[in-house]
CSV table of C-alpha atoms in Angstrom, one decimal:
chain,number,residue,atom,x,y,z
V,330,UNK,CA,30.8,-24.2,-25.1
V,331,UNK,CA,27.7,-25.4,-23.1
V,332,UNK,CA,26.5,-27.4,-26.1
V,333,UNK,CA,29.7,-29.3,-26.2
V,334,UNK,CA,29.8,-29.9,-22.4
V,335,UNK,CA,26.2,-31.3,-22.4
V,336,UNK,CA,26.9,-33.5,-25.4
V,337,UNK,CA,30.1,-34.9,-23.8
V,338,UNK,CA,28.4,-35.6,-20.5
V,339,UNK,CA,25.5,-37.3,-22.1
V,340,UNK,CA,27.9,-39.6,-24.0
V,341,UNK,CA,30.2,-40.1,-20.9
V,342,UNK,CA,30.1,-43.6,-19.4
V,343,UNK,CA,29.7,-42.6,-15.8
V,344,UNK,CA,27.7,-44.8,-13.5
V,345,UNK,CA,24.5,-43.2,-12.0
V,346,UNK,CA,23.9,-43.7,-8.3
V,347,UNK,CA,20.9,-46.0,-7.4
V,348,UNK,CA,19.0,-43.0,-6.1
V,349,UNK,CA,19.5,-41.0,-9.4
V,350,UNK,CA,18.3,-44.0,-11.3
V,351,UNK,CA,15.3,-44.3,-9.0
V,352,UNK,CA,14.3,-40.7,-9.5
V,353,UNK,CA,14.8,-41.0,-13.3
V,354,UNK,CA,12.4,-44.0,-13.3
V,355,UNK,CA,9.5,-42.1,-11.8
V,356,UNK,CA,6.8,-40.9,-14.2
V,357,UNK,CA,4.5,-39.7,-11.5
V,358,UNK,CA,5.2,-36.4,-9.6
V,359,UNK,CA,4.0,-37.8,-6.2
V,360,UNK,CA,6.8,-40.3,-5.7
V,361,UNK,CA,9.3,-37.8,-7.0
V,362,UNK,CA,8.1,-35.3,-4.4
V,363,UNK,CA,8.1,-37.6,-1.3
V,364,UNK,CA,11.4,-39.3,-2.4
V,365,UNK,CA,13.0,-35.8,-2.6
V,366,UNK,CA,11.8,-35.0,0.9
V,367,UNK,CA,13.6,-38.2,2.1
V,368,UNK,CA,16.8,-37.2,0.4
V,369,UNK,CA,17.2,-33.9,2.2
V,370,UNK,CA,20.3,-34.1,4.4
V,371,UNK,CA,20.7,-37.8,3.7
V,372,UNK,CA,23.1,-39.5,1.3
V,373,UNK,CA,22.0,-41.5,-1.7
V,374,UNK,CA,23.0,-44.9,-0.3
V,375,UNK,CA,20.6,-44.4,2.6
V,376,UNK,CA,17.8,-42.6,0.7
V,377,UNK,CA,17.5,-45.2,-2.1
V,378,UNK,CA,16.4,-48.2,0.0
V,379,UNK,CA,14.4,-46.0,2.3
V,380,UNK,CA,12.4,-44.7,-0.6
V,381,UNK,CA,11.7,-48.3,-1.8
V,382,UNK,CA,10.5,-49.2,1.7
V,383,UNK,CA,8.3,-46.1,1.9
V,384,UNK,CA,6.7,-46.9,-1.5
V,385,UNK,CA,5.9,-50.4,-0.3
V,386,UNK,CA,3.6,-48.9,2.3
V,387,UNK,CA,1.8,-46.6,-0.1
V,388,UNK,CA,2.2,-45.1,-3.6
V,389,UNK,CA,-0.6,-42.5,-3.7
V,390,UNK,CA,-1.5,-39.5,-1.5
V,391,UNK,CA,-4.8,-41.2,-0.5
V,392,UNK,CA,-3.1,-44.3,0.7
V,393,UNK,CA,-0.1,-42.5,2.3
V,394,UNK,CA,-2.3,-40.3,4.5
V,395,UNK,CA,-3.7,-43.4,6.2
V,396,UNK,CA,-0.3,-44.8,7.1
V,397,UNK,CA,0.6,-44.5,10.8
V,398,UNK,CA,3.5,-42.0,11.5
V,399,UNK,CA,5.4,-44.7,13.5
V,400,UNK,CA,5.1,-47.2,10.7
V,401,UNK,CA,6.4,-44.7,8.1
V,402,UNK,CA,9.2,-43.6,10.4
V,403,UNK,CA,10.3,-47.2,10.9
V,404,UNK,CA,10.3,-47.8,7.2
V,405,UNK,CA,12.4,-44.8,6.3
V,406,UNK,CA,14.9,-45.1,9.2
V,407,UNK,CA,17.8,-44.1,9.2
V,408,UNK,CA,17.3,-41.1,6.9
V,409,UNK,CA,18.0,-37.8,8.6
V,410,UNK,CA,15.2,-36.5,10.7
V,411,UNK,CA,13.1,-39.6,9.9
V,412,UNK,CA,10.4,-39.0,12.5
V,413,UNK,CA,9.8,-35.4,11.3
V,414,UNK,CA,9.9,-36.5,7.7
V,415,UNK,CA,7.3,-39.2,8.3
V,416,UNK,CA,4.9,-36.6,9.8
V,417,UNK,CA,5.7,-34.2,7.0
V,418,UNK,CA,5.0,-36.7,4.2
V,419,UNK,CA,1.8,-37.9,5.8
V,420,UNK,CA,0.5,-34.4,6.3
V,421,UNK,CA,1.5,-33.4,2.8
V,422,UNK,CA,-0.2,-36.4,1.4
V,423,UNK,CA,-3.4,-35.5,3.3
V,424,UNK,CA,-3.3,-32.0,1.9
V,425,UNK,CA,-2.8,-33.3,-1.7
V,426,UNK,CA,-5.6,-35.8,-1.3
V,427,UNK,CA,-8.2,-33.7,0.5
V,428,UNK,CA,-7.4,-30.2,-0.6
V,429,UNK,CA,-6.0,-30.6,-4.1
V,430,UNK,CA,-8.2,-33.5,-5.4
V,431,UNK,CA,-5.2,-35.9,-5.2
V,432,UNK,CA,-3.1,-33.9,-7.7
V,433,UNK,CA,0.4,-32.7,-7.0
V,434,UNK,CA,0.7,-29.0,-8.1
V,435,UNK,CA,2.7,-28.3,-11.3
V,436,UNK,CA,3.8,-24.8,-10.4
V,437,UNK,CA,6.8,-23.9,-8.2
V,438,UNK,CA,4.9,-21.3,-6.3
V,439,UNK,CA,2.3,-23.9,-5.2
V,440,UNK,CA,4.8,-26.6,-4.4
V,441,UNK,CA,6.9,-24.5,-2.1
V,442,UNK,CA,3.8,-23.8,0.0
V,443,UNK,CA,4.2,-27.3,1.4
V,444,UNK,CA,6.1,-27.5,4.6
V,445,UNK,CA,9.8,-28.5,4.0
V,446,UNK,CA,9.6,-28.2,0.2
V,447,UNK,CA,12.1,-25.8,-1.3
V,448,UNK,CA,12.9,-24.7,-4.8
V,449,UNK,CA,15.3,-27.6,-5.4
V,450,UNK,CA,12.6,-30.1,-4.7
V,451,UNK,CA,9.9,-28.2,-6.5
V,452,UNK,CA,12.1,-27.9,-9.7
V,453,UNK,CA,12.8,-31.6,-9.6
V,454,UNK,CA,9.1,-32.4,-9.3
V,455,UNK,CA,8.4,-30.2,-12.3
V,456,UNK,CA,11.2,-31.7,-14.5
V,457,UNK,CA,11.0,-35.4,-13.6
V,458,UNK,CA,7.4,-35.6,-12.5
V,459,UNK,CA,5.7,-33.3,-15.1
V,460,UNK,CA,8.5,-33.1,-17.8
V,461,UNK,CA,8.3,-29.4,-17.6
V,462,UNK,CA,11.4,-27.2,-18.1
V,463,UNK,CA,12.8,-26.5,-14.7
V,464,UNK,CA,16.3,-26.3,-13.3
V,465,UNK,CA,16.9,-28.3,-10.2
V,466,UNK,CA,20.0,-26.9,-8.5
V,467,UNK,CA,21.7,-29.0,-5.8
V,468,UNK,CA,25.3,-28.7,-4.5
V,469,UNK,CA,26.7,-30.5,-7.6
V,470,UNK,CA,25.0,-28.2,-10.1
V,471,UNK,CA,26.0,-25.2,-8.2
V,472,UNK,CA,29.6,-26.3,-7.7
V,473,UNK,CA,30.3,-27.5,-11.3
V,474,UNK,CA,28.8,-24.6,-13.1
V,475,UNK,CA,30.9,-22.2,-11.0
V,476,UNK,CA,34.0,-24.3,-11.5
V,477,UNK,CA,33.5,-24.2,-15.2
V,478,UNK,CA,33.3,-20.4,-15.0
V,479,UNK,CA,29.9,-20.5,-16.8
V,480,UNK,CA,28.4,-18.5,-14.0
V,481,UNK,CA,29.6,-16.8,-10.8
V,482,UNK,CA,27.1,-17.3,-7.9
V,483,UNK,CA,27.3,-17.6,-4.1
V,484,UNK,CA,24.6,-20.2,-3.4
V,485,UNK,CA,22.2,-22.7,-5.2
V,486,UNK,CA,19.3,-20.3,-5.3
V,487,UNK,CA,21.5,-17.6,-7.1
V,488,UNK,CA,22.7,-20.4,-9.4
V,489,UNK,CA,19.1,-21.4,-10.4
V,490,UNK,CA,18.2,-17.8,-11.4
V,491,UNK,CA,21.5,-17.3,-13.2
V,492,UNK,CA,21.0,-20.5,-15.2
V,493,UNK,CA,17.4,-19.5,-16.0
V,494,UNK,CA,18.9,-16.4,-17.7
V,495,UNK,CA,21.8,-18.2,-19.4
V,496,UNK,CA,21.3,-21.9,-19.9
V,497,UNK,CA,19.3,-22.9,-23.0
V,498,UNK,CA,15.9,-24.2,-21.9
V,499,UNK,CA,16.4,-27.4,-23.9
V,500,UNK,CA,18.9,-28.5,-21.3
V,501,UNK,CA,17.0,-27.6,-18.2
V,502,UNK,CA,15.4,-31.0,-17.5
V,503,UNK,CA,18.5,-33.1,-18.1
V,504,UNK,CA,21.1,-30.9,-16.4
V,505,UNK,CA,20.6,-32.1,-12.8
V,506,UNK,CA,21.0,-35.8,-13.6
V,507,UNK,CA,24.0,-35.1,-15.8
V,508,UNK,CA,25.8,-32.9,-13.2
V,509,UNK,CA,24.9,-35.0,-10.2
V,510,UNK,CA,26.4,-38.0,-11.9
V,511,UNK,CA,29.5,-36.1,-13.0
V,512,UNK,CA,29.9,-34.6,-9.5
V,513,UNK,CA,29.6,-37.9,-7.8
V,514,UNK,CA,32.1,-39.7,-10.1
V,515,UNK,CA,34.6,-37.0,-11.2
V,516,UNK,CA,34.0,-33.4,-10.3
V,517,UNK,CA,34.0,-34.0,-6.5
V,518,UNK,CA,33.9,-31.3,-3.9
V,519,UNK,CA,37.4,-32.2,-2.7
V,520,UNK,CA,40.2,-33.6,-4.9
V,521,UNK,CA,38.2,-33.6,-8.2
V,522,UNK,CA,39.6,-36.0,-10.8
V,523,UNK,CA,40.5,-33.4,-13.3
V,524,UNK,CA,42.8,-35.7,-15.2
V,525,UNK,CA,39.9,-38.1,-15.9
V,526,UNK,CA,37.4,-35.3,-16.7
V,527,UNK,CA,35.9,-35.5,-20.2
V,528,UNK,CA,35.1,-31.7,-20.1
V,529,UNK,CA,38.4,-30.5,-18.6
V,530,UNK,CA,39.3,-28.4,-21.6
V,531,UNK,CA,36.2,-26.3,-21.1
V,532,UNK,CA,36.7,-25.9,-17.4
V,533,UNK,CA,38.4,-22.8,-15.8
V,534,UNK,CA,38.8,-24.8,-12.5
V,535,UNK,CA,37.5,-21.9,-10.4
V,536,UNK,CA,38.3,-22.7,-6.8
V,537,UNK,CA,40.1,-25.9,-7.5
V,538,UNK,CA,43.5,-26.2,-5.7
V,539,UNK,CA,46.6,-27.8,-7.0
């Protein structure tokens, strides 16, 4: 079942959000990391231009640590908690530059030591920044896999560990982009477009009303 679902979603003509395209374009773990921090509690339409403005100020930990907090805060406004995020990004950049020889860690256990970095962000850094098998579980991944009936979990962290046990590793890197795109366009939290869904026949519609 999962092989068919992934194949269909890869072939589906669903538009990616600008922020998803931005994240997919990164080949360096550092911009993935700081753009992820911006995205927390902020919608894609706000995060995308804010990330571009941020990267105009600096693109490396060494350069970013020298940016003034007020200048970064102004650049990333109006993302949620923009002043706190500016301080967090500059301090994180200092740690990477001065304590880690300018290199972003490539292990989840090390990434989550940074203030404000959780497993979702750490997994995305590993998958998009390092091309290492990792499952980034956000609200879309959690919701859709539970709706499909593929797993039964209560929160994103449970979903990550359930998928680590069940989802073939060859799909780990791609699954976040595929399901975020599908979730934004079709399998929405409220009033999902089931009639337009290319994987409807595989879906048990757990929790879907109507």
